[in-house]
Short mmCIF file of C-alpha atoms in Angstrom, two decimals:
data_model
loop_
_atom_site.label_atom_id
_atom_site.label_comp_id
_atom_site.label_asym_id
_atom_site.label_seq_id
_atom_site.Cartn_x
_atom_site.Cartn_y
_atom_site.Cartn_z
CA MET A 1 132.14 86.16 95.24
CA ALA A 2 131.90 83.99 97.96
CA ARG A 3 129.99 86.18 101.01
CA GLY A 4 130.66 85.43 104.21
CA GLY A 5 128.47 83.88 107.25
CA GLY A 6 125.62 86.04 108.80
CA ALA A 7 127.63 86.54 111.99
CA ALA A 8 130.31 87.54 110.48
CA ALA A 9 129.16 89.84 108.44
CA ALA A 10 126.86 91.51 110.98
CA LEU A 11 130.36 91.70 113.53
CA LEU A 12 132.04 93.63 110.56
CA ALA A 13 129.10 96.00 110.20
CA LEU A 14 129.13 96.63 113.35
CA LEU A 15 133.16 97.63 113.16
CA LEU A 16 132.20 99.68 109.61
CA LEU A 17 129.71 101.32 111.41
CA GLY A 18 130.41 102.20 114.80
CA SER A 19 133.14 103.62 116.14
CA HIS A 20 136.73 103.14 117.07
CA PRO A 21 139.65 104.35 119.58
CA CYS A 22 141.98 104.97 116.95
CA ALA A 23 139.54 106.77 114.72
CA TYR A 24 141.11 109.83 113.25
CA ALA A 25 140.36 113.70 115.11
CA GLN A 26 138.42 115.08 112.60
CA GLU A 27 135.56 112.33 112.89
CA ASP A 28 133.56 114.62 114.25
CA HIS A 29 134.08 117.50 112.14
CA ASP A 30 133.28 115.21 108.81
CA ARG A 31 129.83 113.37 110.63
CA ASP A 32 128.02 116.88 110.53
CA ARG A 33 129.20 117.22 106.56
CA ALA A 34 127.85 116.35 103.63
CA TYR A 35 129.61 113.83 101.26
CA LYS A 36 129.88 115.31 98.49
CA CYS A 37 129.47 113.32 95.02
CA PHE A 38 131.49 110.15 95.92
CA PRO A 39 129.97 107.72 99.45
CA ALA A 40 133.66 106.07 99.35
CA ILE A 41 137.67 106.94 97.58
CA PHE A 42 139.42 103.64 96.66
CA SER A 43 143.03 104.53 95.80
CA LEU A 44 145.38 101.95 93.74
CA GLY A 45 149.23 102.63 92.79
CA ASP A 46 152.42 103.91 94.53
CA ASP A 47 154.16 106.24 96.67
CA TRP A 48 151.08 109.40 95.81
CA ALA A 49 148.53 107.50 97.46
CA ASP A 50 149.94 104.86 100.05
CA THR A 51 148.86 105.62 103.59
CA GLY A 52 150.36 102.43 105.18
CA ASN A 53 150.31 99.59 103.67
CA ALA A 54 154.57 99.75 102.57
CA ARG A 55 154.74 100.30 106.29
CA THR A 56 152.51 97.45 107.06
CA LEU A 57 154.43 95.39 105.00
CA TYR A 58 158.21 96.26 104.99
CA PRO A 59 157.76 98.00 108.53
CA THR A 60 162.16 97.24 109.25
CA ASP A 61 162.66 98.26 105.11
CA LEU A 62 161.03 101.78 105.82
CA GLU A 63 161.76 102.07 109.39
CA ALA A 64 164.97 104.84 107.93
CA GLN A 65 162.28 106.45 105.59
CA GLU A 66 158.58 107.51 106.09
CA GLU A 67 158.90 106.19 109.84
CA VAL A 68 160.97 108.70 111.38
CA SER A 69 161.44 112.25 111.53
CA PRO A 70 161.26 114.76 109.65
CA TYR A 71 158.30 112.93 107.30
CA GLY A 72 155.19 114.40 108.55
CA MET A 73 156.37 117.60 110.20
CA THR A 74 154.20 119.87 108.16
CA PHE A 75 150.73 118.46 109.08
CA PHE A 76 150.85 115.67 111.28
CA LYS A 77 153.34 116.87 113.62
CA SER A 78 155.05 113.16 113.69
CA PRO A 79 155.99 110.08 110.86
CA ALA A 80 152.47 109.39 109.52
CA HIS A 81 153.25 106.02 107.15
CA ARG A 82 153.12 108.62 104.24
CA LEU A 83 156.34 109.72 102.24
CA SER A 84 156.17 113.89 102.29
CA ASP A 85 156.38 115.96 105.10
CA GLY A 86 152.31 115.89 104.93
CA ARG A 87 148.77 115.18 104.11
CA LEU A 88 148.94 113.41 100.34
CA MET A 89 147.06 114.53 96.96
CA ILE A 90 144.94 111.15 97.76
CA ASP A 91 144.83 112.89 101.48
CA PHE A 92 143.53 115.78 100.18
CA LEU A 93 140.72 114.76 97.83
CA ALA A 94 138.94 112.79 100.87
CA GLN A 95 138.96 116.13 103.06
CA ALA A 96 138.11 117.98 100.00
CA PHE A 97 134.83 115.81 100.05
CA GLY A 98 134.33 115.53 103.52
CA MET A 99 135.74 111.94 104.30
CA PRO A 100 138.18 111.08 106.67
CA LEU A 101 141.73 110.60 105.65
CA LEU A 102 141.98 106.89 103.84
CA SER A 103 143.23 104.03 106.06
CA SER A 104 145.40 101.49 104.35
CA TYR A 105 144.03 98.07 103.70
CA THR A 106 146.55 96.39 105.27
CA THR A 107 146.28 97.98 108.52
CA GLY A 108 142.63 96.16 109.28
CA VAL A 109 139.37 97.44 109.92
CA VAL A 110 138.96 100.82 110.97
CA SER A 111 136.40 102.82 111.52
CA ASN A 112 136.50 104.76 108.78
CA LEU A 113 137.01 102.29 106.53
CA ARG A 114 132.62 102.69 105.08
CA HIS A 115 134.63 105.82 103.18
CA GLY A 116 136.81 104.13 101.17
CA ILE A 117 140.38 103.20 101.66
CA SER A 118 144.07 102.96 100.34
CA PHE A 119 145.33 99.52 98.38
CA ALA A 120 148.20 101.33 97.25
CA VAL A 121 151.57 100.34 97.68
CA ALA A 122 154.75 102.86 98.10
CA GLY A 123 157.40 101.55 95.44
CA SER A 124 155.30 99.50 93.49
CA THR A 125 154.80 99.39 89.37
CA ALA A 126 152.30 98.96 87.30
CA SER A 127 153.78 97.00 84.36
CA PHE A 128 156.00 93.88 86.39
CA SER A 129 156.28 92.83 90.07
CA ASP A 130 159.81 94.39 91.69
CA LEU A 131 161.58 91.83 93.71
CA LYS A 132 161.63 94.46 96.42
CA VAL A 133 157.75 95.30 96.44
CA PRO A 134 155.75 92.78 94.61
CA TYR A 135 152.49 94.02 95.17
CA PRO A 136 151.49 95.50 91.38
CA LEU A 137 148.65 97.56 90.14
CA LEU A 138 147.29 94.42 89.09
CA ILE A 139 147.93 93.02 92.58
CA GLN A 140 145.75 95.57 93.95
CA VAL A 141 142.97 94.76 91.71
CA GLN A 142 142.43 91.62 93.59
CA TRP A 143 142.55 93.02 96.95
CA VAL A 144 139.74 95.12 95.98
CA ASP A 145 138.27 92.08 94.96
CA LYS A 146 138.57 90.42 98.23
CA PHE A 147 137.50 93.48 100.22
CA GLN A 148 134.76 93.58 97.92
CA SER A 149 133.68 89.62 98.82
CA ASP A 150 134.63 90.48 102.64
CA VAL A 151 132.16 93.21 103.31
CA LEU A 152 129.59 92.54 100.41
CA ASP A 153 127.49 91.36 103.70
CA ALA A 154 127.56 94.19 105.20
CA LEU A 155 127.99 97.37 102.69
CA ALA A 156 125.89 96.70 99.46
CA THR A 157 126.74 96.70 95.56
CA ALA A 158 126.04 100.34 95.29
CA TYR A 159 129.02 101.40 97.61
CA PHE A 160 131.37 100.36 95.32
CA ARG A 161 129.28 101.14 91.92
CA THR A 162 129.06 104.96 93.04
CA ALA A 163 132.92 104.83 94.86
CA LEU A 164 135.42 106.96 93.58
CA TYR A 165 138.13 104.52 92.14
CA VAL A 166 141.48 106.35 91.75
CA ILE A 167 144.23 105.54 90.11
CA SER A 168 148.23 106.90 90.36
CA THR A 169 151.02 104.65 89.55
CA GLY A 170 153.78 104.53 86.57
CA GLN A 171 156.80 106.91 87.42
CA ASN A 172 158.27 103.74 89.43
CA ASP A 173 158.46 101.95 86.83
CA TYR A 174 160.40 103.90 84.62
CA ARG A 175 162.89 105.05 87.69
CA TYR A 176 163.44 101.53 87.91
CA ALA A 177 164.19 100.39 84.46
CA LEU A 178 166.30 103.58 84.07
CA GLN A 179 168.26 102.58 87.13
CA SER A 180 168.89 99.34 86.70
CA GLY A 181 171.68 100.66 83.80
CA ALA A 182 170.08 97.75 81.48
CA MET A 183 167.73 100.12 79.27
CA SER A 184 168.61 103.22 77.55
CA VAL A 185 165.26 106.05 77.99
CA ALA A 186 164.43 104.44 73.64
CA ASP A 187 164.84 100.86 75.21
CA VAL A 188 161.72 102.22 77.86
CA GLU A 189 159.66 104.00 75.23
CA PHE A 190 159.44 101.10 73.52
CA THR A 191 159.20 98.40 75.76
CA VAL A 192 157.84 99.38 79.49
CA VAL A 193 155.74 102.40 78.43
CA PRO A 194 153.08 100.78 76.99
CA GLN A 195 152.80 98.07 79.36
CA VAL A 196 152.49 100.99 81.96
CA VAL A 197 149.65 101.67 80.07
CA GLU A 198 147.87 98.67 78.54
CA ASN A 199 148.14 97.22 82.90
CA ILE A 200 146.57 100.36 84.19
CA THR A 201 143.94 100.35 81.40
CA ALA A 202 143.55 96.82 81.95
CA SER A 203 142.60 97.54 85.49
CA ILE A 204 140.35 100.00 84.87
CA ALA A 205 138.15 97.08 83.26
CA LEU A 206 138.52 94.76 85.99
CA LEU A 207 137.25 96.89 88.28
CA ALA A 208 134.49 97.95 86.15
CA GLU A 209 133.40 94.18 85.86
CA ASN A 210 134.11 92.90 88.94
CA LEU A 211 132.83 95.27 91.12
CA GLN A 212 130.52 97.54 88.73
CA ALA A 213 132.95 100.30 89.16
CA ARG A 214 131.47 103.54 87.35
CA LYS A 215 133.66 106.29 88.45
CA PHE A 216 137.45 106.50 87.93
CA LEU A 217 140.28 109.38 88.62
CA VAL A 218 143.22 108.09 86.38
CA ILE A 219 146.33 110.35 87.27
CA SER A 220 149.14 110.47 84.46
CA VAL A 221 152.77 110.42 85.53
CA PRO A 222 154.49 114.24 86.19
CA PRO A 223 158.27 115.05 84.42
CA VAL A 224 160.84 112.71 85.65
CA GLY A 225 163.56 114.33 84.53
CA CYS A 226 162.55 117.47 87.17
CA THR A 227 163.09 115.69 89.98
CA PRO A 228 165.82 115.75 92.23
CA GLU A 229 166.72 112.13 92.19
CA MET A 230 166.53 112.21 88.44
CA LEU A 231 168.42 115.53 88.41
CA THR A 232 171.50 114.30 89.92
CA LEU A 233 171.89 110.90 88.38
CA PHE A 234 171.14 111.57 85.03
CA ALA A 235 173.54 115.08 84.86
CA SER A 236 174.67 115.95 82.41
CA THR A 237 177.18 118.25 80.59
CA ASP A 238 175.14 119.56 77.58
CA PRO A 239 172.85 122.57 78.44
CA LEU A 240 171.02 121.26 75.43
CA ASP A 241 169.86 118.68 77.58
CA TYR A 242 167.95 120.38 80.13
CA ASP A 243 164.92 122.41 79.05
CA ASP A 244 163.87 126.37 80.52
CA ASN A 245 162.28 124.80 83.69
CA GLY A 246 166.11 122.94 83.93
CA CYS A 247 164.48 120.03 83.58
CA LEU A 248 166.33 117.04 81.46
CA ARG A 249 164.78 116.67 78.35
CA LYS A 250 165.23 113.11 77.53
CA LEU A 251 164.03 112.14 80.70
CA ASN A 252 160.66 114.00 80.48
CA ARG A 253 160.03 112.80 76.77
CA LEU A 254 158.97 108.97 78.63
CA SER A 255 156.58 111.22 80.69
CA GLU A 256 155.27 113.24 77.94
CA LEU A 257 154.54 109.68 76.22
CA HIS A 258 152.98 107.87 78.80
CA ASN A 259 150.51 110.58 79.44
CA GLU A 260 149.74 110.70 75.29
CA LEU A 261 149.27 106.88 75.53
CA LEU A 262 147.33 106.67 78.58
CA ALA A 263 145.45 109.99 77.71
CA ALA A 264 144.34 108.34 73.95
CA ALA A 265 143.60 105.29 75.57
CA VAL A 266 141.40 106.59 78.58
CA ASP A 267 139.56 108.57 75.84
CA ARG A 268 138.52 104.66 74.16
CA MET A 269 137.41 103.21 77.56
CA ARG A 270 135.88 106.27 77.88
CA VAL A 271 133.84 106.11 74.60
CA LEU A 272 132.84 102.37 75.11
CA LEU A 273 131.95 102.44 77.81
CA SER A 274 129.37 104.85 78.09
CA LEU A 275 127.68 102.97 74.71
CA GLN A 276 127.30 100.56 77.50
CA ASP A 277 126.12 102.30 80.68
CA PRO A 278 126.09 106.67 80.66
CA SER A 279 126.48 106.28 84.32
CA TYR A 280 130.03 105.61 83.62
CA ASN A 281 132.77 108.34 84.20
CA ILE A 282 136.81 108.48 83.21
CA THR A 283 138.29 111.31 84.00
CA PHE A 284 141.97 111.46 83.53
CA VAL A 285 144.18 114.43 85.12
CA ASP A 286 147.00 115.89 83.25
CA MET A 287 149.97 115.64 86.45
CA TYR A 288 152.44 116.81 83.90
CA SER A 289 151.05 119.87 83.01
CA ILE A 290 150.14 120.10 86.41
CA MET A 291 153.54 120.77 87.98
CA THR A 292 155.01 121.98 84.90
CA GLU A 293 152.83 125.61 85.63
CA VAL A 294 154.66 125.75 89.06
CA LEU A 295 158.13 125.01 87.22
CA TYR A 296 157.49 127.75 84.53
CA ASP A 297 156.76 130.46 87.24
CA PRO A 298 157.09 129.42 90.65
CA PRO A 299 156.41 132.76 92.17
CA LYS A 300 153.68 133.17 90.78
CA ARG A 301 152.62 129.68 92.21
CA GLY A 302 153.70 130.27 95.27
CA PHE A 303 157.05 128.03 94.89
CA SER A 304 160.30 129.28 95.52
CA GLU A 305 162.74 126.24 95.32
CA PRO A 306 161.41 123.67 92.21
CA LEU A 307 164.24 121.51 91.79
CA LEU A 308 165.30 121.56 94.61
CA ALA A 309 164.81 118.40 97.67
CA CYS A 310 163.80 120.41 100.68
CA CYS A 311 165.06 117.27 102.93
CA GLY A 312 168.38 115.95 101.81
CA ALA A 313 171.91 116.77 101.45
CA LYS A 314 174.34 117.52 98.94
CA GLU A 315 174.73 120.32 96.16
CA PRO A 316 173.68 121.23 93.32
CA TYR A 317 169.56 119.66 94.20
CA ASN A 318 170.26 118.59 98.00
CA PHE A 319 169.84 114.67 96.89
CA HIS A 320 172.20 112.06 98.00
CA GLU A 321 171.39 108.78 96.20
CA LYS A 322 173.27 107.28 99.19
CA VAL A 323 171.60 109.71 102.14
CA MET A 324 167.65 109.45 102.17
CA CYS A 325 166.13 112.21 104.08
CA GLY A 326 166.49 112.45 107.75
CA ARG A 327 169.06 109.35 107.79
CA ARG A 328 173.33 110.18 108.36
CA MET A 329 175.83 108.37 106.90
CA LEU A 330 179.67 108.05 106.78
CA ILE A 331 181.28 108.44 103.93
CA GLN A 332 184.57 109.19 103.26
CA ASN A 333 185.16 110.58 106.91
CA SER A 334 182.87 112.81 106.90
CA THR A 335 179.38 112.44 108.14
CA VAL A 336 176.69 113.29 105.73
CA LEU A 337 173.03 113.85 107.19
CA ALA A 338 170.06 114.48 104.82
CA SER A 339 168.22 117.14 107.28
CA ALA A 340 164.80 119.01 106.09
CA CYS A 341 164.49 122.34 105.14
CA SER A 342 162.91 125.06 107.69
CA ASN A 343 159.65 126.01 105.05
CA PRO A 344 158.90 122.73 102.89
CA ARG A 345 156.16 125.17 101.79
CA GLU A 346 158.26 126.62 99.18
CA TYR A 347 159.13 123.46 97.35
CA ILE A 348 158.15 120.92 95.00
CA SER A 349 159.85 117.75 96.20
CA TRP A 350 160.11 116.88 99.83
CA ASP A 351 162.51 114.13 99.86
CA GLY A 352 163.83 114.16 95.80
CA ILE A 353 161.07 111.43 94.92
CA HIS A 354 158.22 112.40 96.24
CA THR A 355 156.18 116.05 96.54
CA THR A 356 155.23 118.19 99.63
CA GLU A 357 152.11 118.67 100.89
CA ALA A 358 152.59 122.48 99.24
CA PHE A 359 152.40 120.48 95.75
CA ASN A 360 150.25 117.99 96.81
CA ARG A 361 147.60 120.62 97.89
CA TYR A 362 148.08 123.02 94.77
CA ALA A 363 147.57 119.75 92.47
CA VAL A 364 144.13 118.20 94.11
CA ASN A 365 142.43 121.76 93.85
CA SER A 366 143.59 122.10 90.19
CA ILE A 367 141.77 119.23 89.78
CA LEU A 368 139.12 119.86 91.65
CA GLU A 369 139.09 123.85 90.01
CA GLY A 370 139.25 121.25 86.43
CA ARG A 371 142.21 122.10 84.99
CA TYR A 372 144.33 120.10 83.50
CA VAL A 373 141.16 117.35 83.51
CA LEU A 374 139.46 115.52 80.75
CA PRO A 375 136.63 116.11 81.37
CA GLY A 376 137.27 119.27 82.73
CA ASP A 377 133.71 119.01 84.52
CA ALA A 378 134.35 115.62 86.14
CA PHE A 379 133.24 117.10 89.94
CA ARG A 380 130.63 119.38 89.11
CA CYS A 381 129.04 117.92 91.70
CA TYR A 382 132.00 118.92 94.43
CA SER A 383 131.10 122.66 96.25
CA ALA A 384 132.27 121.61 99.95
CA GLU A 385 134.43 123.82 101.57
CA GLU A 386 138.13 123.03 101.96
CA THR A 387 139.11 121.07 105.58
CA ASP A 388 140.33 122.96 107.92
CA ASP A 389 144.04 122.82 108.50
CA SER A 390 144.94 123.95 111.84
CA THR A 391 144.11 120.62 113.48
CA PRO A 392 146.46 117.95 113.17
CA VAL A 393 144.94 114.17 112.53
CA THR A 394 146.39 111.02 114.21
CA PRO A 395 146.67 108.47 111.80
CA SER A 396 145.07 105.25 112.97
CA SER A 397 146.90 101.80 114.28
CA PRO A 398 146.16 98.90 113.02
CA PRO A 399 143.76 96.96 115.84
CA PRO A 400 145.12 93.91 117.60
CA GLY A 401 145.15 90.73 115.81
CA ALA A 402 144.71 92.66 112.16
CA GLY A 403 145.95 90.14 109.58
CA ASN A 404 148.22 91.48 106.15
CA PRO A 405 145.91 90.32 102.76
#
């Protein structure tokens, strides 16, 4: 891999290790805490881990979504380049390990880059390049490779070797395939699911080979038949099409197949790579079971509205396919406004597609506790107390002249 010149590397080192006026507000708090388990976190995937890449790549397209109120209302108190009312799972992971929230790759260099970066792009897929979002998982892997070549003189190889690589993708592949109307559920099971799993495992292999990455957290897809979006678009008049939680059985089978194949593939990779180097650690997170646990008994888990979107419009799931969260539209001479609920903490779904901060927190707590995680002791080094929730964090802005990849 090409390395930058000495002067450029020295400047980059100052940017990486120095301070910046746009840094996160909790930087002083984090500086006094020991970073547990990993020196950095790199996230790849889709909406669940995008902290600003889509906003940078498609500022006009996203102007009516995550860049307008009420997105970010719960924690940031204003839109924060995230498709949620507050923090994403990747945010909670970073804070749990005493790190600043991850900046996005396309915003350029900011002060907390030395603790990791998000390469994830909202709307992206694992199996193919959608014309609207042409940045699938394997393209993101190329970004990681380029990033390493750009900063290798400032950050040692061990930085990439010992970092945690979080991969969370696949849900958009199934949403797009089904919503296109060109494929049946059986078609998706036969063609799309194997390709998604293959590309995820290929990404792990490339990161392990090119960057000597050793620690991975692979997150499976949730039950796609339980989201307000899919429940609305694929509603059925047959009660037998729904399970005891009110979710669509047929769509959930897609998630189950994906997770079964992915878990098996990850297990095989874990065994093979561990034979080469015992330091390899590939952890599988069963997000399907984490969400199903909440759906099965919402009050016990702190939720009261398991199948409704907090921000939306239109019964029965508070999701309107034409009027997204924060927007209004005139439909048949009536104004339809997709507004937010008063207490997002009681909801799993934020806008019908993406999860609330409350669920994201619940999911990460489950991961750190080792529930629905294989191997279950993946975070045995974790002992940091949870980051204080009382202080809102302002996401950093791209520095002047920051370019795109």
